[in-house]
Each structure stands twice: as structure tokens, then as C-alpha cells.
Coordinates of C-alpha atoms in Angstrom, one line a residue:
X254 CA 64.1 193.3 181.4
X255 CA 63.7 193.1 185.2
X256 CA 65.2 196.5 185.8
X257 CA 66.7 199.5 184.1
X258 CA 69.9 201.4 184.7
X259 CA 71.5 204.0 182.6
X260 CA 75.0 202.7 182.2
X261 CA 77.3 199.8 182.8
X262 CA 81.0 200.2 183.7
X263 CA 82.5 197.1 182.3
X264 CA 85.8 198.5 181.2
X265 CA 89.5 198.9 181.8
X266 CA 90.9 201.2 184.4
X267 CA 94.5 202.5 184.9
X268 CA 96.4 205.2 186.6
X269 CA 99.6 206.6 188.0
X270 CA 100.3 208.2 191.4
X271 CA 103.6 210.0 191.4
X272 CA 105.4 210.0 194.8
X273 CA 108.2 212.4 193.8
X274 CA 106.3 215.6 193.3
X275 CA 106.1 215.3 189.5
X276 CA 102.8 215.2 187.5
X277 CA 102.0 212.1 185.5
X278 CA 102.0 212.8 181.8
X279 CA 98.8 212.5 179.8
X280 CA 100.6 210.4 177.2
X281 CA 101.5 207.9 179.9
X282 CA 97.9 207.5 181.0
X283 CA 96.8 207.3 177.4
X284 CA 99.4 204.6 176.7
X285 CA 98.0 202.5 179.6
X286 CA 94.5 203.0 178.3
X287 CA 95.5 202.0 174.8
X288 CA 96.8 198.7 175.9
X289 CA 93.4 197.9 177.3
X290 CA 91.3 199.3 174.5
X291 CA 89.6 195.9 174.0
X292 CA 88.1 196.2 177.5
X293 CA 86.5 199.5 176.5
X294 CA 86.4 200.2 172.8
X295 CA 83.7 202.8 173.0
X296 CA 85.4 205.7 174.7
X297 CA 88.3 207.0 176.8
X298 CA 88.6 209.2 179.8
X299 CA 91.6 210.8 181.5
X300 CA 91.8 212.9 184.7
X301 CA 95.0 214.7 185.8
X302 CA 95.5 216.6 189.0
X303 CA 98.8 217.1 190.7
X304 CA 100.4 213.8 191.4
X305 CA 97.5 211.6 190.2
X306 CA 96.5 210.5 186.7
X307 CA 93.5 208.3 186.2
X308 CA 92.5 206.5 183.0
X309 CA 89.4 204.7 181.8
X310 CA 88.4 202.7 178.7
X311 CA 84.7 202.3 178.4
X312 CA 82.4 199.6 177.0
X313 CA 79.3 201.7 176.4
X314 CA 76.3 199.3 176.6
X315 CA 73.6 201.9 177.4
X316 CA 73.4 205.7 177.4
X317 CA 76.8 206.7 176.0
X318 CA 76.3 210.3 177.3
X319 CA 75.8 209.2 181.0
X320 CA 78.2 207.9 183.5
X321 CA 81.4 209.0 181.9
X322 CA 84.6 208.2 183.8
X323 CA 86.7 209.3 185.5
X324 CA 83.7 210.7 187.6
X325 CA 83.7 212.9 190.6
X326 CA 81.6 214.1 193.6
X327 CA 79.7 217.4 193.8
X328 CA 82.8 219.4 194.7
X329 CA 85.2 217.8 192.2
X330 CA 87.4 216.6 195.0
X331 CA 86.9 212.8 194.9
X332 CA 87.5 211.1 191.6
X333 CA 86.8 207.5 190.6
X334 CA 87.6 205.0 187.9
X335 CA 85.8 201.6 188.3
X336 CA 85.3 198.3 186.5
X337 CA 82.4 196.0 187.3
X338 CA 78.8 196.1 188.4
X339 CA 77.2 197.2 191.7
X340 CA 73.9 195.3 192.0
X341 CA 72.5 197.1 195.1
X342 CA 73.2 200.6 193.7
X343 CA 69.6 201.6 193.9
X344 CA 69.3 200.9 197.6
X345 CA 72.6 202.6 198.3
X346 CA 71.7 205.6 196.2
X347 CA 68.4 206.1 198.0
X348 CA 70.2 205.9 201.3
X349 CA 72.9 208.4 200.3
X350 CA 70.3 210.8 198.8
X351 CA 68.5 210.8 202.2
X352 CA 71.8 211.8 203.7
X353 CA 72.0 214.8 201.3
X354 CA 74.2 213.5 198.5
X355 CA 73.4 214.8 195.0
X356 CA 74.0 212.5 192.0
X357 CA 75.0 213.6 188.6
X358 CA 74.1 210.5 186.7
X359 CA 72.2 207.2 186.8
X360 CA 75.4 205.2 186.9
X361 CA 75.7 202.4 189.4
X362 CA 79.3 203.2 190.1
X363 CA 78.5 206.8 191.3
X364 CA 77.4 205.3 194.6
X365 CA 81.1 204.4 195.2
X366 CA 82.0 208.1 195.1
X367 CA 79.3 209.3 197.5
X368 CA 79.6 206.1 199.6
X369 CA 83.2 207.0 200.2
X370 CA 82.2 210.4 201.4
X371 CA 79.7 208.9 203.8
X372 CA 81.6 205.8 205.0
X373 CA 85.2 206.1 204.0
X374 CA 87.1 203.0 203.0
X375 CA 84.3 200.9 204.5
X376 CA 82.3 201.7 201.4
X377 CA 83.6 198.4 200.0
X378 CA 81.7 196.5 202.7
X379 CA 78.4 198.0 201.5
X380 CA 78.8 197.0 197.9
X381 CA 77.1 194.0 196.4
X382 CA 78.7 193.2 193.2
X383 CA 81.8 192.6 191.2
X384 CA 84.3 195.5 191.1
X385 CA 87.8 196.8 190.9
X386 CA 88.2 200.5 191.4
X387 CA 90.7 203.4 192.1
X388 CA 89.4 206.4 194.1
X389 CA 91.4 209.6 194.5
X390 CA 90.7 211.8 197.5
X391 CA 92.2 215.1 196.4
X392 CA 92.2 217.1 199.7
X393 CA 93.9 214.2 201.5
X394 CA 96.1 213.3 198.4
X395 CA 95.2 209.7 199.0
X396 CA 94.6 206.8 196.6
X397 CA 92.3 203.9 197.5
X398 CA 92.5 200.7 195.3
X399 CA 89.9 198.0 196.0
X400 CA 88.9 194.6 194.6
X401 CA 85.7 192.6 195.1
X402 CA 85.3 189.9 197.7
X403 CA 85.9 186.9 195.4
X404 CA 88.2 188.5 192.8
X405 CA 85.8 188.5 189.9
X406 CA 87.3 191.7 188.5
X407 CA 91.1 192.1 188.2
X408 CA 93.5 194.8 189.4
X409 CA 97.3 194.8 189.3
X410 CA 99.9 197.4 190.1
X411 CA 103.6 198.2 189.8
X412 CA 105.4 200.1 192.5
X413 CA 108.7 201.9 192.6
X414 CA 110.3 204.5 194.9
X415 CA 108.9 207.2 192.6
X416 CA 105.4 206.1 191.6
X417 CA 102.7 203.5 191.8
X418 CA 100.9 202.5 188.6
X419 CA 97.8 200.3 188.3
X420 CA 95.8 198.7 185.5
X421 CA 93.1 196.1 184.9
X422 CA 95.5 193.9 183.0
X423 CA 99.2 193.1 183.3
X424 CA 99.9 193.8 179.7
X425 CA 99.1 197.5 180.2
X426 CA 101.9 197.9 182.8
X427 CA 104.5 196.9 180.3
X428 CA 104.3 200.3 178.6
X429 CA 105.8 202.0 181.7
X430 CA 109.4 203.0 180.8
X431 CA 110.7 202.0 184.2
X432 CA 108.8 198.7 184.5
X433 CA 110.8 195.8 185.8
X434 CA 110.0 193.0 183.3
X435 CA 112.4 190.4 184.8
X436 CA 110.8 187.0 185.4
X437 CA 109.8 186.2 189.0
X438 CA 111.0 182.6 189.2
X439 CA 109.0 181.9 192.4
X440 CA 105.9 182.9 190.4
X441 CA 107.1 180.7 187.6
X442 CA 107.4 177.6 189.9
X443 CA 103.8 178.1 191.1
X444 CA 102.7 178.3 187.5
X445 CA 104.3 175.0 186.7
X446 CA 102.6 173.4 189.7
X447 CA 99.2 175.1 189.5
X448 CA 98.9 176.2 185.8
X449 CA 98.2 179.8 187.1
X450 CA 100.0 182.4 189.2
X451 CA 98.2 183.3 192.4
X452 CA 98.1 186.8 193.8
X453 CA 99.9 188.8 194.9
X454 CA 102.6 187.4 192.6
X455 CA 102.7 187.9 188.9
X456 CA 105.2 186.6 186.3
X457 CA 107.0 189.9 186.6
X458 CA 109.2 191.1 189.5
X459 CA 107.9 194.6 188.8
X460 CA 104.1 193.8 189.1
X461 CA 101.8 192.5 191.8
X462 CA 98.1 191.6 191.8
X463 CA 95.8 193.1 194.5
X464 CA 94.3 190.0 196.2
X465 CA 90.5 189.6 196.4
X466 CA 88.6 191.3 199.3
X467 CA 91.5 193.7 199.8
X468 CA 92.1 197.4 199.7
X469 CA 95.4 199.2 199.2
X470 CA 95.9 202.8 200.3
X471 CA 98.7 205.1 199.3
X472 CA 99.3 208.8 199.9
X473 CA 101.3 211.1 197.7
X474 CA 103.7 211.9 200.5
X475 CA 105.3 208.5 200.1
X476 CA 104.2 206.9 203.3
X477 CA 104.2 203.1 203.4
X478 CA 101.2 201.6 201.6
X479 CA 98.5 200.0 203.7
X480 CA 97.0 196.7 202.6
X481 CA 93.8 195.6 204.3
X482 CA 91.5 192.6 204.0
X483 CA 87.9 193.8 204.4
X484 CA 86.1 190.4 204.1
X485 CA 86.8 186.9 205.0
X486 CA 85.0 183.7 204.0
X487 CA 83.7 182.0 207.1
X488 CA 81.9 178.7 207.5
X489 CA 79.4 178.9 210.3
X490 CA 77.2 175.8 210.0
X491 CA 73.7 176.1 211.5
X492 CA 72.7 172.6 212.7
X493 CA 69.3 173.8 213.9
X494 CA 67.6 173.6 210.5
X495 CA 66.5 170.5 208.7
X496 CA 67.5 169.5 205.2
X497 CA 64.1 170.7 203.8
X498 CA 64.4 174.0 205.6
X499 CA 67.9 174.5 204.1
X500 CA 66.7 173.6 200.6
X501 CA 63.9 176.2 201.0
X502 CA 66.3 178.9 202.2
X503 CA 68.8 178.1 199.4
X504 CA 66.0 178.3 196.8
X505 CA 65.1 181.8 198.0
X506 CA 68.8 182.9 198.1
X507 CA 69.4 181.6 194.6
X508 CA 66.4 183.4 193.2
X509 CA 67.4 186.6 194.9
X510 CA 71.0 186.3 193.6
X511 CA 70.0 185.8 190.0
X512 CA 67.4 188.5 190.1
X513 CA 69.9 191.0 191.5
X514 CA 72.2 190.2 188.5
X515 CA 69.4 190.9 186.0
X516 CA 69.3 194.7 186.4
X517 CA 69.8 196.0 182.9
X518 CA 67.9 196.9 179.8
X519 CA 70.0 195.1 177.2
X520 CA 69.6 191.5 176.0
X521 CA 70.8 188.8 178.3
X522 CA 72.0 185.3 177.6
X523 CA 73.5 182.5 179.6
X524 CA 76.4 180.0 179.2
X525 CA 74.8 176.6 179.3
X526 CA 76.9 173.5 179.7
X527 CA 74.2 171.1 180.7
X528 CA 75.8 170.7 184.2
X529 CA 74.1 171.5 187.4
X530 CA 75.5 175.1 188.0
X531 CA 74.7 176.6 184.6
X532 CA 71.4 174.7 184.4
X533 CA 70.3 176.0 187.8
X534 CA 71.3 179.6 187.0
X535 CA 69.5 179.5 183.6
X536 CA 66.3 178.0 185.2
X537 CA 66.1 180.9 187.7
X538 CA 66.7 183.3 184.9
X539 CA 63.9 181.7 182.9
X540 CA 61.6 181.9 186.0
X541 CA 62.3 185.7 186.4
X542 CA 62.4 186.8 182.7
X543 CA 60.1 184.4 181.0
X544 CA 60.8 182.7 177.7
X545 CA 63.1 183.8 175.0
X546 CA 66.5 183.5 176.6
X547 CA 69.6 183.0 174.5
X548 CA 71.8 180.2 175.7
X549 CA 75.3 179.2 174.4
X550 CA 77.5 176.1 174.5
X551 CA 80.4 174.8 172.6
X552 CA 81.7 171.3 171.9
X553 CA 84.2 169.1 170.1
X554 CA 83.7 166.5 167.4
X555 CA 85.4 164.0 169.7
X556 CA 83.7 161.6 172.1
X557 CA 84.2 162.3 175.8
X558 CA 84.8 166.0 175.2
X559 CA 81.4 167.1 173.7
X560 CA 78.7 168.5 176.0
X561 CA 76.4 169.8 173.4
X562 CA 73.9 167.0 173.9
X563 CA 73.2 167.7 177.6
X564 CA 73.2 171.4 177.0
X565 CA 70.7 171.0 174.1
X566 CA 68.5 168.9 176.3
X567 CA 68.5 171.6 179.1
X568 CA 67.8 174.3 176.5
X569 CA 64.8 172.4 175.2
X570 CA 63.4 172.1 178.7
X571 CA 63.8 175.8 179.3
X572 CA 62.6 176.9 175.8
X573 CA 65.7 179.0 175.1
X574 CA 67.1 180.1 171.8
X575 CA 70.1 177.8 171.8
X576 CA 73.4 178.5 170.0
X577 CA 76.1 175.9 169.6
X578 CA 79.6 176.1 168.1
X579 CA 82.3 173.5 167.6
X580 CA 85.8 174.1 168.7
X581 CA 87.7 173.4 165.4
X582 CA 90.3 176.0 165.8
X583 CA 94.0 175.6 165.3
X584 CA 95.3 176.1 168.8
X585 CA 98.7 177.2 167.5
X586 CA 97.1 180.0 165.5
X587 CA 95.1 181.2 168.5
X588 CA 97.9 180.9 171.0
X589 CA 99.5 184.4 170.3
X590 CA 96.1 186.1 171.0
X591 CA 95.6 184.2 174.2
X592 CA 99.1 185.1 175.4
X593 CA 98.6 188.8 174.5
X594 CA 95.4 189.0 176.5
X595 CA 96.3 187.0 179.5
X596 CA 99.5 188.9 179.8
X597 CA 101.4 186.2 181.8
X598 CA 101.6 182.4 181.6
X599 CA 98.2 180.8 182.1
X600 CA 97.9 177.2 181.2
X601 CA 94.3 176.3 181.9
X602 CA 93.5 174.8 178.6
X603 CA 89.7 175.4 179.0
X604 CA 90.5 179.0 178.2
X605 CA 90.3 177.8 174.6
X606 CA 86.7 176.8 175.2
X607 CA 85.9 179.9 177.2
X608 CA 87.4 182.1 174.4
X609 CA 85.2 180.4 171.8
X610 CA 81.9 180.5 173.8
X611 CA 82.5 184.2 174.6
X612 CA 83.1 184.9 170.9
X613 CA 79.9 183.1 170.0
X614 CA 77.8 184.8 172.6
X615 CA 79.0 188.3 171.7
X616 CA 77.5 187.8 168.2
X617 CA 74.0 187.8 169.8
X618 CA 74.1 189.5 173.3
X619 CA 76.1 191.9 175.3
X620 CA 75.8 190.2 178.7
X621 CA 75.6 186.7 179.9
X622 CA 75.2 184.9 183.3
X623 CA 77.4 181.9 184.0
X624 CA 77.5 179.2 186.6
X625 CA 81.1 179.8 187.7
X626 CA 81.8 179.1 191.3
X627 CA 79.3 176.3 191.8
X628 CA 81.9 173.5 192.1
X629 CA 83.8 175.5 194.7
X630 CA 80.8 176.8 196.7
X631 CA 78.7 173.6 196.7
X632 CA 81.4 171.0 196.8
X633 CA 81.2 169.6 193.3
X634 CA 84.7 168.5 192.5
X635 CA 85.3 164.7 192.4
X636 CA 88.3 164.9 194.7
X637 CA 86.3 166.2 197.6
X638 CA 84.8 162.8 198.6
X639 CA 88.2 161.1 198.4
X640 CA 89.8 163.6 200.8
X641 CA 86.8 163.5 203.2
X642 CA 87.0 159.8 203.4
X643 CA 90.7 159.8 204.0
X644 CA 90.6 162.6 206.6
X645 CA 87.3 162.1 208.5
X646 CA 86.4 164.4 211.3
X647 CA 87.2 162.6 214.5
X648 CA 85.5 163.0 217.9
X649 CA 85.9 161.4 221.4
X650 CA 88.6 158.7 221.9
X651 CA 89.4 158.6 218.2
X652 CA 90.3 162.3 218.2
X653 CA 92.5 161.8 221.3
X654 CA 94.3 158.9 219.6
X655 CA 94.9 161.0 216.5
X656 CA 96.3 163.9 218.5
X657 CA 98.6 161.6 220.4
X658 CA 99.8 160.0 217.2
X659 CA 100.5 163.4 215.7
X660 CA 102.6 164.3 218.8
X661 CA 104.6 161.0 218.5
X662 CA 105.2 161.7 214.8
X663 CA 106.5 165.2 215.5
X664 CA 109.1 163.8 218.0
X665 CA 110.1 161.0 215.7
X666 CA 108.6 158.0 217.5
X667 CA 106.2 157.2 214.8
X668 CA 106.5 157.3 211.0
X669 CA 104.9 160.4 209.5
X670 CA 101.7 160.1 207.5
X671 CA 100.6 162.7 204.9
X672 CA 98.4 165.5 206.2
X673 CA 95.4 166.9 204.4
X674 CA 97.5 169.8 203.0
X675 CA 100.3 167.4 201.9
X676 CA 97.7 165.1 200.2
X677 CA 96.2 168.0 198.4
X678 CA 99.5 169.3 197.3
X679 CA 100.6 165.9 196.0
X680 CA 97.5 165.5 193.8
X681 CA 98.7 168.1 191.2
X682 CA 98.3 166.6 187.7
X683 CA 100.7 169.1 186.3
X684 CA 104.4 169.4 187.5
X685 CA 104.8 167.9 190.9
X686 CA 107.9 168.5 193.0
X687 CA 109.8 165.6 191.4
X688 CA 109.1 166.7 187.9
X689 CA 109.9 170.3 188.6
X690 CA 113.2 169.2 190.2
X691 CA 114.1 167.4 186.9
X692 CA 112.9 170.3 184.8
X693 CA 114.5 173.3 186.6
X694 CA 118.3 173.9 186.3
X695 CA 119.8 173.2 189.7
X696 CA 120.2 176.9 190.5
X697 CA 116.4 177.2 190.7
X698 CA 115.6 174.2 192.9
X699 CA 115.0 176.3 195.9
X700 CA 111.9 177.8 194.2
X701 CA 110.2 174.4 194.7
X702 CA 110.2 174.9 198.5
X703 CA 108.6 178.3 198.2
X704 CA 105.6 176.8 196.4
X705 CA 105.2 174.1 199.0
X706 CA 105.4 176.7 201.8
X707 CA 102.8 178.9 200.1
X708 CA 100.5 175.9 199.7
X709 CA 100.8 174.9 203.3
X710 CA 99.9 178.4 204.4
X711 CA 96.5 178.1 202.6
X712 CA 95.6 175.2 204.8
X713 CA 97.0 176.7 208.0
X714 CA 94.5 179.5 207.8
X715 CA 91.6 177.0 207.8
X716 CA 92.9 174.1 209.8
X717 CA 90.2 174.4 212.5
X718 CA 87.4 173.5 210.0
X719 CA 86.1 170.1 209.0
X720 CA 87.8 168.5 206.0
X721 CA 85.2 169.5 203.4
X722 CA 85.1 173.1 204.5
X723 CA 88.9 173.3 204.5
X724 CA 89.1 172.0 200.9
X725 CA 86.3 174.3 199.7
X726 CA 87.9 177.3 201.4
X727 CA 91.3 176.7 199.7
X728 CA 89.6 176.3 196.3
X729 CA 87.4 179.4 196.8
X730 CA 90.4 181.5 197.7
X731 CA 93.0 180.2 195.2
X732 CA 91.8 178.2 192.2
X733 CA 88.5 180.1 191.8
X734 CA 89.9 183.7 191.6
X735 CA 93.3 183.0 190.1
X736 CA 92.3 180.4 187.5
X737 CA 88.5 180.2 186.8
X738 CA 87.6 183.9 187.3
X739 CA 90.7 185.1 185.6
X740 CA 90.0 182.9 182.6
X741 CA 86.5 184.2 182.2
X742 CA 87.3 187.9 182.7
X743 CA 90.1 187.9 180.2
X744 CA 88.2 185.9 177.5
X745 CA 85.0 187.8 177.9
X746 CA 86.5 191.3 177.9
X747 CA 88.7 190.4 174.9
X748 CA 85.3 190.1 173.1
X749 CA 83.5 193.1 174.7
X750 CA 81.2 190.7 176.6
X751 CA 80.1 191.2 180.2
X752 CA 79.8 188.0 182.2
X753 CA 78.0 188.0 185.6
X754 CA 78.4 185.2 188.1
X755 CA 75.4 185.1 190.5
X756 CA 76.6 182.0 192.4
X757 CA 79.3 184.2 193.8
X758 CA 77.0 186.8 195.1
X759 CA 78.2 187.4 198.6
X760 CA 74.7 187.4 200.0
X761 CA 74.2 183.9 198.6
X762 CA 77.6 182.9 200.0
X763 CA 76.5 184.1 203.4
X764 CA 73.6 181.6 203.2
X765 CA 75.7 178.7 201.8
X766 CA 78.4 179.0 204.4
X767 CA 75.8 178.3 207.1
X768 CA 74.7 175.1 205.5
X769 CA 76.2 172.0 207.3
X770 CA 78.8 170.0 205.3
X771 CA 76.5 166.9 205.3
X772 CA 74.0 168.8 203.1
X773 CA 76.6 170.3 200.8
X774 CA 78.0 166.8 200.0
X775 CA 76.0 163.8 201.0
X776 CA 75.8 160.0 200.5
X777 CA 72.7 158.9 198.7
X778 CA 71.3 155.9 196.9
X779 CA 70.6 155.7 193.2
X780 CA 67.3 157.5 193.6
X781 CA 68.8 160.3 195.7
X782 CA 67.6 158.9 199.0
X783 CA 69.6 159.3 202.2
X784 CA 71.7 156.5 203.5
X785 CA 73.2 155.2 200.3
X786 CA 76.9 154.7 199.4
X787 CA 77.1 157.1 196.4
X788 CA 78.7 160.5 197.2
X789 CA 76.7 163.4 195.8
X790 CA 78.4 166.7 195.5
X791 CA 76.2 169.8 195.3
X792 CA 73.6 167.9 197.1
X793 CA 71.6 170.8 198.5
X794 CA 71.9 172.7 195.2
X795 CA 70.5 169.8 193.3
X796 CA 67.6 169.5 195.8
X797 CA 66.8 173.2 195.2
X798 CA 67.1 172.7 191.4
X799 CA 64.6 169.8 191.5
X800 CA 61.9 172.5 191.1
X801 CA 63.0 172.6 187.5
X802 CA 64.7 169.3 186.7
X803 CA 64.5 165.6 187.6
X804 CA 67.0 164.0 190.0
X805 CA 68.3 161.8 187.2
X806 CA 68.8 164.8 185.0
X807 CA 70.8 166.6 187.8
X808 CA 72.9 163.5 188.5
X809 CA 74.3 163.2 184.9
X810 CA 78.0 163.2 184.5
X811 CA 79.3 166.5 183.4
X812 CA 82.0 166.8 180.8
X813 CA 83.1 170.3 181.6
X814 CA 85.2 172.5 179.4
X815 CA 87.8 169.8 178.8
X816 CA 90.1 170.0 175.8
X817 CA 91.6 167.0 174.0
X818 CA 95.1 168.1 174.4
X819 CA 96.5 164.5 174.7
X820 CA 95.1 163.6 171.3
X821 CA 96.2 166.9 169.7
X822 CA 99.8 166.6 171.0
X823 CA 100.0 162.9 170.0
X824 CA 98.8 163.7 166.5
X825 CA 98.7 166.8 164.3
X826 CA 100.7 169.1 166.6
X827 CA 103.4 166.8 167.9
X828 CA 106.2 167.7 165.4
X829 CA 105.4 171.4 165.6
X830 CA 105.3 171.2 169.4
X831 CA 108.8 169.8 169.7
X832 CA 110.2 172.4 167.3
X833 CA 108.6 175.2 169.3
X834 CA 109.6 174.0 172.7
X835 CA 113.2 173.1 171.8
X836 CA 113.9 176.2 169.7
X837 CA 116.6 178.2 171.5
X838 CA 114.7 181.3 170.7
X839 CA 111.8 180.1 172.8
X840 CA 113.8 180.9 175.9
X841 CA 112.9 177.9 178.0
X842 CA 116.5 176.9 178.2
X843 CA 117.2 179.9 180.4
X844 CA 115.4 178.0 183.2
X845 CA 114.9 174.5 182.2
X846 CA 116.9 171.5 181.0
X847 CA 116.1 171.0 177.3
X848 CA 116.8 167.2 177.7
X849 CA 113.9 167.0 180.1
X850 CA 111.6 168.9 177.7
X851 CA 112.5 166.5 174.9
X852 CA 111.8 163.6 177.2
X853 CA 108.3 164.9 177.9
X854 CA 107.5 165.3 174.2
X855 CA 108.8 161.8 173.3
X856 CA 107.0 160.1 176.2
X857 CA 103.7 161.7 175.5
X858 CA 101.3 159.4 173.8
X859 CA 103.7 156.5 174.2
X860 CA 104.4 155.7 177.9
X861 CA 102.7 158.8 179.6
X862 CA 100.1 161.5 179.1
X863 CA 101.9 164.8 179.4
X864 CA 99.3 166.8 177.5
X865 CA 98.6 169.5 180.1
X866 CA 102.3 169.8 181.0
X867 CA 103.3 170.3 177.4
X868 CA 100.5 172.9 177.0
X869 CA 101.9 174.8 179.9
X870 CA 105.4 174.8 178.4
X871 CA 104.0 175.8 175.0
X872 CA 102.1 178.8 176.5
X873 CA 105.2 179.8 178.4
X874 CA 107.4 179.6 175.3
X875 CA 104.9 181.7 173.4
X876 CA 104.7 184.2 176.2
X877 CA 108.5 184.5 176.3
X878 CA 108.7 185.1 172.6
X879 CA 106.1 187.8 172.7
X880 CA 107.1 189.6 175.8

């Protein structure tokens, strides 16, 4: 392979910081570890010292004797448990060794320990990779929790007056004897609207998720915790470069990002859907590693949902060893496993596909690269053109008229028109405000307003940007980490598979955020020429990928990881679905009107398509019954 390192630290981490002078019990740390054994089935580590207890479950890919965690510095005063990969660890190690630091292993995560000694909390700003870690500074009795910039790796925590506990997955925190497992109904309303629960909320009142690009610092003396954002996505378009110059720069940045993610000495594979993102990533892999890659795709024996054909065509062009599998599983049988691993309601039905492709890949390789993040970073979603056309960037007199109209609407002299944020909010295909108002019992109707307020705040943070950049920013900071990346992390770690996402390398992101919006999404003609009337998302990415593929190949319609829920719930699962959702033991009646649930089931396949809504209620009912 391209490079060699001695150990990976894909795993599960956990720990407890006591704030009342007591020592955490080893049995408590081991219980947290045990609930995450699937993330690291090859070994366990525990460290106890005064008020701190750290736990680690390890997936030992290489060198089982090296890089054991928890790990420490030379003086045994700074201790670390970490999950993820640091891709620039060699450069950081060389720099730290020149400063006099002595390393005990070849592990990439040891640079975090010595980096903290050298740069303090700002070590996170030096790391290129995906990570979540907990670092204990013994002399200062200080705990630092950190999560990577885009939220590729998870970290959640539970705080009381007496202690703070953390883990990679929510399900682990449930073992705590004082854990508050009551349902957070604000989080539940966001789940209904979004199909996921965004950080910092979780389904539990007693647990929170550390947001991406944040650190959380606590001290054993009980001082107020300090939450800090250390990185912010910023669009800084550089208009001085031409299209061809940006294509050249992007090509170099893509090659560098993929190469940085290929540092290992174990077999690599790639998820290959036949779409632009995974095809581009796989082509750059092939260019770096040569022939013999393993590629993986899944499909359905149902028209409109099967992408095996395009993926097979891509694999043939690249000369990869291609592996296909058909999703023929009984979703009702798999549902309990999904609920157990995701730990809270999570209704993205493509998790079924992700689960199966991870299961298939793990039979052949230990690590894969994926194209996740391409739609968000390069403007690939089909709703982007519609919103850009509806909310064009105005200049000169047109902008003045728009501002004057906004003022008159605020004082009631003109009828209001939807804003970009309101239009975005109203496009939810799941439970919109009206449906949630019908579903919730009246006592919970105020939760609907909290979801709308949260959504508006996402746009308020980026309202000075052009329309496309606003939409991309919101997706990159909400849907990407709390849906797409959560889905991949949980499904892959459930199978002991490491998934790397080079399109979310922050060095690559620094390049893409300087590309003007008109190159990220452009209007072209049928041949890809400028000046046409066809919106082309991922325009500059496709231009870069033309080194490997034809324009016609790159412009194919992508199926995506879509699941035929509508057909399933209209056919073989409909009777079972109604029984499960309306069973009093399912618990949905605690919050929702059963008559409304029954209406959704009866309407589905007749006068409406409620497939995704019914899946979200089914997942919720299963979660309630298990937890």
C-alpha cells in the first residue's frame, strides 16, 4: 500500500469523570466498554486515576501489541482514549520529535498526547483526520473532549451534578445507574421533521452529543464546563481564477485528499454506487494504488431502485474486483439490530442499504473509502437549483427594491412571502408542521415551534452568503453529520469495518470553499458546454473527473441508496405494520393520537405515499419497545 503505520484506532471510547471526590469503579468503565464491544472486539483497556476512569475497546487491524489504549505521555501524566484516524500524523510526529518529545509507539493517535503537551487544546486545529477523543491532564485534573471538524466520528455524554460520563454511542450510557432515560420531546419533534436528531440533542433528557468542530473542557473541581468551537466552515470565493484553473486546483486537491487517506498496510476497498462521488474517489484510488481494488455495491430486484448496472460499468472501467449483493432482507427482522446499534430513533431508510454494503465489504476488506459528502460539498442535491432560481442573488436597483419590500412586509404594508429558510423548512417530505400538529397530543404542540426556531437559526448564521452557499452550509452542518455520517459510522462499526471519507478532508474543503458558486453548480447544454439551460450540480467535480470518465458517463442519473418502502408497506408488510404501530405496548400512544397513525396506514398506497413517515414511526415504536 501507499504507506505503512503500525496501528489504527478505530474503536469505542468511554469514561467517567467524578465531580464529588469519589473514584469511578472499574466495573462501571467495563460496563460502558462492554456495550460498545462491537466497535472494538479485539481488546479492552481501562485506566483509573483519582476522579477519572477511561475505557477503550479496540479494533486491532495491525500490530496488536502496539498502540494500546488508554495511552500516555512520557511522564504518565497525560492520558488519552481516541477513535478515528490522524492522516498527517507522520508530519506532526516529526515536528514534535524535533521539539524533544519521545514516542512509545508507532500509533497515529500518540501525536494527540504530545501535541497537547506542545500546543494545549489547540492540538485539534493541527489534526488532519476523523476523530473523537478524551484526554485527561492529571496535574491539572482536567478533561478535554473533542470531535473532528465535520462530525465523522461520534461522541456523546451524560452530565449530572456528581459526574460526567461519555461514550462513542448513546446505547453505552444507558448502563449508568443514574442515567436519565426520559424522552426529550423537543428532540422527538425534530426526529419527526428531519428523520434524525441533530446535536446537541439526543432522544434522552440525560444525554447530549458533542457537536462537530467543538471541544468540551471540564475540571474535577466542578467548575462550569467550557464548550468551544475551534473550526468554522467559511465560503471565501476567489473570482480571480478561471474555470480551467479551478479544475486544475481541485484535481490536485482531490488527489492529495485520497492519497492522505490511503496510509495503511491492510487491504483497501471502496463503496461504488456508480454516481459521481464514489466513482471519482475510486478513480483517484486506482491512480494511486494501481489495479486490483475491491469495490462494493448493493441493489434491489426492483426497477428504479437498483444501481448495480452503473456501478458495474464503473468497476469495469477501473478494472476493480467488483462485489455485488441484493437487498432481499426482511426489514422487520433486521429492525431490532438497527435500533440497538443506532441507540435512538433514526429513520433514514438508506441505513438498510448501508448496513448491507458494510456487511458485504467486511467479508473481503477491513477498510473502505466512500464518496460521502460529495452532494453537500459540491452542490449535488436536486433541490439546490430550485432554491437558487427562486432566491436569486440581487444587485443594484433590484436589491434595493427587495430590501424595501422586506421592510414593508415587516411593518404589515405588504403581504409576507416565504424566505429561503421558510421555503427550505417547508420542503420536508416527512412530517411537516401540519402533520405533526395532527399527530401529537395537544399537550405537545409547543414542541413544533422549537423545531422551527432551531431551523431558522441555521440560516441566520449564514444569511450573508449567496443562496447556494447558504443551502450548502446548512446541509454540511446538519444533514451531513447528523444523518449521513451517523448512518455510516454506526453501520460500519457494527461490522468491524473502517470507512474513510476523503471528500470531507478539511484541506480539500479549504480548496472547495474558495471555488465560486457558478462553478460548483452551473448551467450547461447537453454536451456540457456553457450557456445552456440544464442545471449541472457538482460541475467542477465532474470537470475534474473527466480525466477518468466521459461527460455523458458523469451526467447519468444516480439512483442513490433508495429503499422501496412505499411498495413494501403497501404489500407484504402492511398488516404487520398496522399491528405493530397500533399495539398499545408500542408506546406511541404516550405522545401521538392512534387515530392519526391508523389514518396514515390506511391512506398509504391508496390516496397518499406515507412510506417514509410510517418507517419513522415503526423505528420509533421498535426503539420504545427495546429501550
